[in-house]
Amino acid sequence: AQKITQTQPGMFVQEKEAVTLDCTYDTSDPSYGLFWYKQPSSGEMIFLIYQGSYDQQNATEGRYSLNFQKARKSANLVISASQLGDSAMYFCAMREGDGGFQKLVFGTGTRLLVSP
Amino acid sequence: EAGVAQSPRYKIIEKRQSVAFWCNPISGHATLYWYQQILGQGPKLLIQFQNNGVVDDSQLPKDRFSAERLKGVDSTLKIQPAKLEDSAVYLCASSFGSKGTDTQYFGPGTRLTVL
């Protein structure tokens, strides 16, 4: 089974609107971390936001927020007030366990295009 | 604070040739990772170092790929001989530790084309 599933290959949004990028995950480990990264055409993976499995509150970082629904095993990224510079690939990733040396497993990504 | 540095940014070689990539992690980061990202896919971990020791190389094709991290800082990843299917972006990342909560920070990557 896929550990991380991103079902939206591409998303379109108009500038200044909000957009939600979907991510579902599969794990039986009670301790895990969920990460979102942005990859512009330049290729670098830019860390956006982190959510721990034991965190009570949904994570927020500026215009980015994570809609964490533990029972549904989903960790959707919400980008508010989209900007042209948000056009990029977005990857959801998970790291299981807290004992150290655990792999970060990535989804296949969603390409976001922001139009003027 | 300087980020993760990688070189070269681009490399084109012919199959059966050898190639090497270099990575300098963020200062103070004990854990270093090499990922392979094939076009249209998410990154896949090749090897993970904790200081200068390997802690996971289960997905490294050891017949042709090798990596080292001497002195626990810089790292090199080598492919010898290269195959067509090695065409990908090779990303280096580092983190302060290796717990599930430790964020990995990535370099700009090296785009390898094998002809």
CSV table of N, CA and C in Angstrom, one decimal, chain B residues 25-64:
chain,number,residue,atom,x,y,z
B,25,PRO,N,26.5,20.0,3.8
B,25,PRO,CA,25.3,20.2,4.6
B,25,PRO,C,25.3,21.5,5.4
B,26,ILE,N,24.1,21.8,6.0
B,26,ILE,CA,24.1,23.0,6.9
B,26,ILE,C,25.0,22.7,8.1
B,27,SER,N,25.7,23.8,8.5
B,27,SER,CA,26.6,23.6,9.6
B,27,SER,C,25.9,23.1,10.8
B,28,GLY,N,26.5,22.1,11.4
B,28,GLY,CA,26.0,21.5,12.7
B,28,GLY,C,25.0,20.4,12.5
B,29,HIS,N,24.6,20.2,11.2
B,29,HIS,CA,23.7,19.1,11.0
B,29,HIS,C,24.4,17.7,10.9
B,30,ALA,N,24.0,16.8,11.8
B,30,ALA,CA,24.6,15.5,11.9
B,30,ALA,C,24.2,14.5,10.9
B,31,THR,N,23.0,14.7,10.4
B,31,THR,CA,22.4,13.7,9.5
B,31,THR,C,22.3,14.3,8.1
B,32,LEU,N,22.8,13.4,7.1
B,32,LEU,CA,22.9,13.8,5.7
B,32,LEU,C,22.2,12.7,4.9
B,33,TYR,N,21.5,13.1,3.9
B,33,TYR,CA,20.7,12.2,3.0
B,33,TYR,C,21.0,12.5,1.5
B,34,TRP,N,21.0,11.4,0.8
B,34,TRP,CA,21.0,11.6,-0.7
B,34,TRP,C,19.7,10.9,-1.2
B,35,TYR,N,19.0,11.7,-2.1
B,35,TYR,CA,17.8,11.2,-2.7
B,35,TYR,C,18.0,11.2,-4.2
B,36,GLN,N,17.2,10.4,-4.9
B,36,GLN,CA,17.1,10.3,-6.3
B,36,GLN,C,15.7,10.7,-6.7
B,37,GLN,N,15.5,11.7,-7.6
B,37,GLN,CA,14.2,12.1,-8.0
B,37,GLN,C,14.1,11.9,-9.5
B,38,ILE,N,13.4,10.9,-9.9
B,38,ILE,CA,13.1,10.7,-11.3
B,38,ILE,C,11.9,11.5,-11.8
B,39,LEU,N,12.0,12.0,-13.0
B,39,LEU,CA,11.0,12.9,-13.5
B,39,LEU,C,9.6,12.4,-13.3
B,40,GLY,N,8.7,13.3,-12.6
B,40,GLY,CA,7.3,12.9,-12.4
B,40,GLY,C,7.1,12.1,-11.1
B,41,GLN,N,8.2,11.9,-10.3
B,41,GLN,CA,8.0,11.2,-9.1
B,41,GLN,C,8.5,12.0,-7.9
B,42,GLY,N,8.2,11.6,-6.7
B,42,GLY,CA,8.7,12.2,-5.5
B,42,GLY,C,10.1,11.7,-5.3
B,43,PRO,N,10.9,12.3,-4.5
B,43,PRO,CA,12.3,11.9,-4.2
B,43,PRO,C,12.3,10.5,-3.5
B,44,LYS,N,13.3,9.7,-3.7
B,44,LYS,CA,13.4,8.4,-3.1
B,44,LYS,C,14.8,8.4,-2.4
B,45,LEU,N,14.8,8.0,-1.1
B,45,LEU,CA,16.0,8.0,-0.4
B,45,LEU,C,17.0,6.9,-0.9
B,46,LEU,N,18.2,7.3,-1.1
B,46,LEU,CA,19.3,6.4,-1.5
B,46,LEU,C,20.1,6.0,-0.3
B,47,ILE,N,20.5,6.9,0.5
B,47,ILE,CA,21.4,6.7,1.6
B,47,ILE,C,21.3,7.7,2.6
B,48,GLN,N,21.5,7.3,3.9
B,48,GLN,CA,21.4,8.3,5.0
B,48,GLN,C,22.6,8.1,5.9
B,49,PHE,N,23.3,9.2,6.2
B,49,PHE,CA,24.4,9.2,7.1
B,49,PHE,C,24.1,9.8,8.4
B,50,GLN,N,24.6,9.3,9.5
B,50,GLN,CA,24.6,9.9,10.8
B,50,GLN,C,26.0,10.2,11.1
B,51,ASN,N,26.4,11.5,11.2
B,51,ASN,CA,27.9,11.8,11.2
B,51,ASN,C,28.5,11.2,10.0
B,52,ASN,N,29.6,10.3,10.2
B,52,ASN,CA,30.2,9.7,9.1
B,52,ASN,C,29.9,8.3,8.9
B,53,GLY,N,28.8,7.8,9.6
B,53,GLY,CA,28.4,6.4,9.5
B,53,GLY,C,27.1,6.3,8.7
B,54,VAL,N,27.0,5.2,8.0
B,54,VAL,CA,25.8,4.9,7.2
B,54,VAL,C,24.8,4.2,8.1
B,55,VAL,N,23.5,4.8,8.1
B,55,VAL,CA,22.5,4.2,8.9
B,55,VAL,C,21.4,3.5,8.0
B,56,ASP,N,21.3,3.9,6.7
B,56,ASP,CA,20.4,3.3,5.8
B,56,ASP,C,20.9,3.4,4.4
B,57,ASP,N,21.2,2.3,3.8
B,57,ASP,CA,21.5,2.3,2.4
B,57,ASP,C,20.8,1.2,1.6
B,58,SER,N,19.6,0.9,2.2
B,58,SER,CA,18.8,-0.2,1.6
B,58,SER,C,18.4,0.0,0.2
B,59,GLN,N,18.2,1.2,-0.2
B,59,GLN,CA,17.7,1.5,-1.6
B,59,GLN,C,18.9,2.0,-2.5
B,60,LEU,N,20.1,1.8,-2.1
B,60,LEU,CA,21.2,2.2,-2.9
B,60,LEU,C,21.6,1.1,-3.8
B,61,PRO,N,21.7,1.2,-5.1
B,61,PRO,CA,22.1,0.2,-6.0
B,61,PRO,C,23.7,0.0,-5.9
B,62,LYS,N,24.1,-0.9,-5.0
B,62,LYS,CA,25.5,-0.9,-4.6
B,62,LYS,C,26.4,-1.4,-5.6
B,63,ASP,N,25.9,-2.0,-6.7
B,63,ASP,CA,26.8,-2.5,-7.7
B,63,ASP,C,27.3,-1.3,-8.5
B,64,ARG,N,26.7,-0.2,-8.5
B,64,ARG,CA,27.1,1.0,-9.3
B,64,ARG,C,27.2,2.3,-8.5
